[in-house]
Coordinates of C-alpha atoms in Angstrom, one line a residue:
X30 CA -147.3 80.9 -4.8
X31 CA -148.5 77.4 -3.9
X32 CA -147.3 75.7 -7.0
X33 CA -150.8 74.9 -8.3
X34 CA -152.1 76.1 -11.6
X35 CA -155.2 77.5 -13.0
X36 CA -156.1 77.6 -16.7
X37 CA -157.6 80.3 -18.9
X38 CA -158.6 79.8 -22.5
X39 CA -156.4 81.1 -25.2
X40 CA -157.7 81.7 -28.8
X41 CA -155.4 80.6 -31.6
X42 CA -155.7 81.5 -35.3
X43 CA -154.2 78.7 -37.5
X44 CA -153.9 78.7 -41.3
X45 CA -155.5 75.7 -42.9
X46 CA -156.1 74.1 -46.3
X47 CA -158.8 71.5 -46.6
X48 CA -158.9 69.0 -49.5
X49 CA -160.5 65.7 -50.3
X50 CA -159.5 62.5 -52.1
X51 CA -162.6 60.6 -53.1
X52 CA -164.4 61.7 -49.9
X53 CA -161.4 61.2 -47.7
X54 CA -161.1 64.7 -46.2
X55 CA -157.7 66.0 -45.2
X56 CA -156.9 69.2 -43.3
X57 CA -153.4 70.7 -43.7
X58 CA -152.3 72.9 -40.8
X59 CA -149.2 75.1 -40.3
X60 CA -147.4 73.2 -37.6
X61 CA -145.3 76.2 -36.5
X62 CA -148.5 78.0 -35.4
X63 CA -149.3 75.2 -32.9
X64 CA -147.4 74.7 -29.6
X65 CA -145.9 71.3 -29.3
X66 CA -147.9 70.4 -26.2
X67 CA -151.1 71.3 -28.0
X68 CA -150.6 69.5 -31.3
X69 CA -153.0 66.6 -30.6
X70 CA -155.6 68.6 -28.9
X71 CA -155.8 71.3 -31.6
X72 CA -155.6 68.7 -34.4
X73 CA -158.6 66.8 -33.1
X74 CA -160.5 70.0 -32.4
X75 CA -160.1 71.0 -36.0
X76 CA -161.2 67.6 -37.2
X77 CA -164.3 67.4 -35.0
X78 CA -167.6 69.2 -35.6
X79 CA -168.4 72.0 -35.6
X80 CA -164.9 73.1 -36.7
X81 CA -163.3 72.5 -40.1
X82 CA -164.0 68.7 -39.8
X83 CA -162.1 65.9 -41.6
X84 CA -160.8 62.4 -41.3
X85 CA -157.1 63.3 -40.9
X86 CA -155.1 66.4 -40.2
X87 CA -151.5 67.0 -41.0
X88 CA -149.3 69.5 -39.1
X89 CA -146.8 70.6 -41.7
X90 CA -143.3 71.9 -41.2
X91 CA -140.9 73.2 -43.8
X92 CA -137.8 71.0 -43.9
X93 CA -135.7 72.4 -46.7
X94 CA -136.0 72.9 -50.4
X95 CA -138.6 70.5 -51.9
X96 CA -139.2 68.8 -48.6
X97 CA -141.9 69.0 -46.0
X98 CA -142.4 67.1 -42.7
X99 CA -145.8 66.0 -41.5
X100 CA -147.2 64.9 -38.1
X101 CA -150.5 63.2 -38.9
X102 CA -153.5 62.9 -36.7
X103 CA -156.5 60.5 -37.4
X104 CA -160.0 61.1 -36.1
X105 CA -160.7 57.4 -35.9
X106 CA -157.9 56.5 -33.5
X107 CA -157.9 59.9 -31.9
X108 CA -154.1 60.0 -32.1
X109 CA -151.0 60.3 -34.3
X110 CA -150.5 57.9 -37.2
X111 CA -147.4 57.1 -39.3
X112 CA -148.7 57.6 -42.8
X113 CA -151.7 58.8 -44.8
X114 CA -152.1 58.3 -48.6
X115 CA -154.9 60.8 -48.9
X116 CA -152.7 63.4 -47.3
X117 CA -150.0 62.9 -50.0
X118 CA -152.6 63.4 -52.8
X119 CA -154.2 66.4 -51.2
X120 CA -150.8 68.0 -50.5
X121 CA -149.8 67.4 -54.1
X122 CA -152.9 69.2 -55.3
X123 CA -152.3 72.0 -52.8
X124 CA -148.9 72.5 -54.3
X125 CA -150.5 73.1 -57.7
X126 CA -153.6 75.0 -56.7
X127 CA -152.6 77.1 -53.6
X128 CA -149.7 79.2 -52.3
X129 CA -148.6 76.6 -49.8
X130 CA -145.1 76.3 -51.4
X131 CA -144.6 80.0 -50.7
X132 CA -145.7 79.6 -47.1
X133 CA -143.2 76.8 -46.4
X134 CA -140.5 78.3 -48.7
X135 CA -140.1 75.2 -50.8
X136 CA -138.4 77.0 -53.6
X137 CA -140.2 74.9 -56.2
X138 CA -139.6 75.6 -59.9
X139 CA -142.5 75.8 -62.4
X140 CA -143.9 73.5 -63.4
X141 CA -143.8 71.7 -60.0
X142 CA -142.3 68.2 -60.5
X143 CA -141.7 66.6 -57.1
X144 CA -141.5 67.1 -53.4
X145 CA -140.6 64.8 -50.6
X146 CA -142.9 64.4 -47.5
X147 CA -141.2 63.1 -44.4
X148 CA -143.6 61.0 -42.3
X149 CA -143.1 58.7 -39.3
X150 CA -143.0 55.8 -41.8
X151 CA -140.4 57.4 -44.0
X152 CA -140.0 59.7 -47.0
X153 CA -142.9 59.8 -49.6
X154 CA -142.0 61.3 -52.9
X155 CA -145.0 63.2 -54.4
X156 CA -144.9 63.7 -58.1
X157 CA -147.1 66.1 -60.1
X158 CA -148.0 65.3 -63.7
X159 CA -150.2 68.2 -64.5
X160 CA -153.4 67.6 -62.6
X161 CA -152.5 64.0 -61.7
X162 CA -150.7 63.4 -58.5
X163 CA -148.6 60.3 -58.0
X164 CA -147.6 59.2 -54.4
X165 CA -144.7 56.8 -54.0
X166 CA -145.6 54.7 -51.0
X167 CA -142.5 52.5 -50.7
X168 CA -141.8 53.7 -47.1
X169 CA -145.3 52.6 -46.0
X170 CA -144.7 49.2 -47.7
X171 CA -141.5 48.8 -45.7
X172 CA -143.3 49.7 -42.5
X173 CA -146.0 47.1 -43.2
X174 CA -143.4 44.3 -43.8
X175 CA -141.6 45.4 -40.6
X176 CA -144.8 45.0 -38.6
X177 CA -145.7 41.8 -40.5
X178 CA -147.6 40.8 -43.6
X179 CA -149.4 37.5 -42.7
X180 CA -152.6 35.6 -43.5
X181 CA -154.9 35.1 -40.6
X182 CA -158.4 33.8 -39.8
X183 CA -160.7 36.0 -37.7
X184 CA -164.3 35.4 -36.9
X185 CA -164.2 32.5 -39.4
X186 CA -162.9 34.6 -42.3
X187 CA -159.6 34.2 -44.1
X188 CA -158.0 37.6 -44.0
X189 CA -154.6 39.3 -44.2
X190 CA -152.8 41.5 -41.7
X191 CA -150.8 44.0 -43.6
X192 CA -148.9 45.9 -41.0
X193 CA -151.7 47.5 -38.9
X194 CA -154.3 47.0 -41.6
X195 CA -157.0 44.3 -41.6
X196 CA -157.5 43.4 -45.3
X197 CA -160.6 41.4 -46.2
X198 CA -161.6 39.9 -49.6
X199 CA -165.3 40.3 -50.2
X200 CA -165.4 36.7 -51.7
X201 CA -164.0 35.3 -48.5
X202 CA -166.4 37.3 -46.4
X203 CA -169.4 36.1 -48.4
X204 CA -168.3 32.5 -48.1
X205 CA -168.3 32.7 -44.3
X206 CA -171.3 35.1 -44.0
X207 CA -173.6 34.7 -47.1
X208 CA -176.0 37.2 -45.6
X209 CA -173.6 40.2 -45.8
X210 CA -174.5 42.9 -48.3
X211 CA -171.5 44.9 -49.4
X212 CA -173.3 46.9 -52.0
X213 CA -175.1 48.6 -49.2
X214 CA -174.3 48.0 -45.5
X215 CA -177.3 46.9 -43.5
X216 CA -177.2 46.4 -39.7
X217 CA -176.3 42.7 -40.1
X218 CA -173.3 43.5 -42.3
X219 CA -172.1 46.3 -39.9
X220 CA -172.3 43.8 -37.1
X221 CA -170.2 41.2 -39.0
X222 CA -167.6 43.8 -40.0
X223 CA -167.4 45.1 -36.4
X224 CA -166.9 41.6 -35.1
X225 CA -164.1 41.0 -37.6
X226 CA -162.3 44.1 -36.5
X227 CA -162.8 43.3 -32.8
X228 CA -161.4 39.8 -33.3
X229 CA -158.5 41.2 -35.4
X230 CA -157.5 43.6 -32.7
X231 CA -157.8 40.9 -30.0
X232 CA -155.5 38.6 -32.0
X233 CA -153.0 41.0 -33.6
X234 CA -153.0 44.0 -31.1
X235 CA -154.3 42.7 -27.8
X236 CA -155.4 45.6 -25.5
X237 CA -154.9 48.2 -28.2
X238 CA -157.6 49.7 -30.5
X239 CA -155.3 50.3 -33.4
X240 CA -155.3 49.5 -37.1
X241 CA -157.2 50.3 -40.2
X242 CA -159.7 48.2 -42.1
X243 CA -159.9 47.6 -45.9
X244 CA -162.5 45.5 -47.8
X245 CA -162.1 44.8 -51.5
X246 CA -164.1 42.9 -54.0
X247 CA -163.2 41.8 -57.6
X248 CA -166.8 42.5 -58.7
X249 CA -166.6 45.9 -60.3
X250 CA -169.7 48.0 -61.0
X251 CA -168.0 50.4 -63.4
X252 CA -164.6 50.4 -65.2
X253 CA -162.4 49.3 -62.4
X254 CA -160.8 45.9 -61.7
X255 CA -162.6 45.8 -58.3
X256 CA -164.1 47.9 -55.5
X257 CA -162.9 49.0 -52.1
X258 CA -164.2 50.6 -48.9
X259 CA -162.6 51.3 -45.6
X260 CA -164.7 50.8 -42.5
X261 CA -162.0 51.9 -40.1
X262 CA -164.3 52.3 -37.1
X263 CA -167.9 51.4 -37.8
X264 CA -168.8 51.8 -34.1
X265 CA -168.1 55.6 -34.4
X266 CA -169.5 55.9 -37.9
X267 CA -166.0 56.3 -39.4
X268 CA -166.2 54.6 -42.8
X269 CA -163.9 56.2 -45.5
X270 CA -165.0 55.7 -49.1
X271 CA -161.4 56.2 -50.2
X272 CA -158.0 55.6 -48.5
X273 CA -154.6 55.6 -50.0
X274 CA -152.7 53.5 -47.4
X275 CA -155.7 51.1 -47.2
X276 CA -155.6 50.6 -51.0
X277 CA -151.9 50.0 -50.9
X278 CA -152.5 47.4 -48.1
X279 CA -155.0 45.7 -50.4
X280 CA -152.5 45.6 -53.2
X281 CA -149.9 44.0 -50.9
X282 CA -152.3 41.4 -49.8
X283 CA -153.3 40.6 -53.4
X284 CA -149.7 40.3 -54.5
X285 CA -148.7 38.2 -51.5
X286 CA -151.7 35.9 -52.1
X287 CA -150.6 35.2 -55.6
X288 CA -153.7 36.7 -57.3
X289 CA -154.7 37.6 -59.8
X290 CA -151.6 36.2 -61.5
X291 CA -149.0 34.4 -59.4
X292 CA -146.3 34.8 -62.1
X293 CA -146.8 38.5 -62.6
X294 CA -144.0 40.8 -61.1
X295 CA -145.7 44.1 -62.0
X296 CA -149.3 44.6 -61.1
X297 CA -151.6 47.5 -62.1
X298 CA -154.9 47.6 -60.3
X299 CA -157.8 50.0 -60.6
X300 CA -160.2 50.1 -57.7
X301 CA -163.6 51.8 -57.7
X302 CA -163.8 54.1 -54.7
X303 CA -165.3 57.4 -53.5
X304 CA -168.9 56.4 -52.8
X305 CA -171.0 57.7 -50.0
X306 CA -169.7 55.3 -47.4
X307 CA -172.8 53.2 -47.2
X308 CA -171.5 50.4 -49.4
X309 CA -168.4 49.3 -51.3
X310 CA -167.1 51.1 -54.4
X311 CA -168.0 54.4 -56.0
X312 CA -167.5 56.4 -59.2
X313 CA -163.8 57.3 -58.7
X314 CA -160.7 55.2 -59.4
X315 CA -157.8 54.6 -57.1
X316 CA -155.0 53.2 -59.3
X317 CA -152.0 51.5 -57.9
X318 CA -148.8 50.0 -59.5
X319 CA -146.9 47.4 -57.6
X320 CA -143.5 45.8 -58.3
X321 CA -142.7 42.5 -56.6
X322 CA -139.6 40.3 -56.3
X323 CA -139.5 36.6 -57.2
X324 CA -140.9 35.7 -53.7
X325 CA -144.0 37.9 -54.3
X326 CA -142.7 40.5 -51.7
X327 CA -143.8 44.0 -52.8
X328 CA -140.8 46.2 -53.4
X329 CA -142.5 49.4 -54.6
X330 CA -146.0 50.9 -54.8
X331 CA -147.2 54.1 -56.5
X332 CA -150.8 55.3 -56.5
X333 CA -153.0 58.0 -57.8
X334 CA -156.7 59.0 -57.3
X335 CA -159.0 60.3 -60.0
X336 CA -160.8 62.9 -57.8
X337 CA -158.6 65.2 -55.6
X338 CA -159.7 68.7 -54.9
X339 CA -159.0 71.6 -52.6
X340 CA -162.2 72.4 -50.8
X341 CA -161.4 75.4 -48.6
X342 CA -158.6 77.6 -47.3
X343 CA -158.6 80.1 -44.5
X344 CA -157.9 80.3 -40.8
X345 CA -159.3 78.0 -38.0
X346 CA -159.9 79.5 -34.6
X347 CA -159.3 77.1 -31.7
X348 CA -159.1 77.4 -28.0
X349 CA -156.5 75.9 -25.7
X350 CA -156.0 76.2 -22.0
X351 CA -153.1 78.4 -21.0
X352 CA -151.5 77.4 -17.7
X353 CA -150.6 80.1 -15.2
X354 CA -149.3 80.0 -11.6
X355 CA -152.0 80.6 -8.9
X356 CA -151.1 82.8 -6.0
X357 CA -151.9 82.0 -2.4

């Protein structure tokens, strides 16, 4: 043999569960059915058309009674990410509505009360209260503070960097760019938002295309306190109408900024979300509860979303290239 390799395609059959949280589509995969070297390739294949499709995929591994471990892949960054709030909500729903607990031998009692999800950011308790799922995102909060929670100015707009997330107040955006139309994104608005994100990356993460994007506005259209949307990567058309970590980042920025009440130590905020991605807000509610210390530092965050469903279950067929030695 000459030491070189030739590849042939190998079909793989991978169990999946697909769910959604206000339009944020999550695909749960059985991590044990995917070779370590193929995790990212297969995860992105599942997320991309014409396969199952979604915004994030989670490779799940059983990690003991009432605990799972997740390796999370995002379609926008084309790589692994440390945390995903939508995943925690969809997983909580899957524990109620599917046989996923049997697959991973979680040993849950009825009714299901709580599981822990191990992520790169840390442990996330997921609590089931009937059909309502509560995600305790304190590990993500700690990650954000570890990376930095600071006010900035990018492209002439006062913003917050919350960990890797760019957080923009719609009022600040309109003050700098009166022509933007958050109710429905036109080409000018998309250009402005793209410029903000590009300048943010250049200032906070030079040479790296990382980070998420959250826009909020305290001008509700329905029953919420405000509205949110998440234009994570406008250039690729990746605008999420709902995002758990993004909403938590918004809550951190609001608490750190001293609004809406600088003396309040416990905040409850209800954001309209789950629209069609063409403008801010929607018919759903993402509700977050924040606890802060005397210095306005956020100590704990929990959140829930009003619209979480399991969309499909089955098996995904993917192809990977199997390496084999080539003879002389």
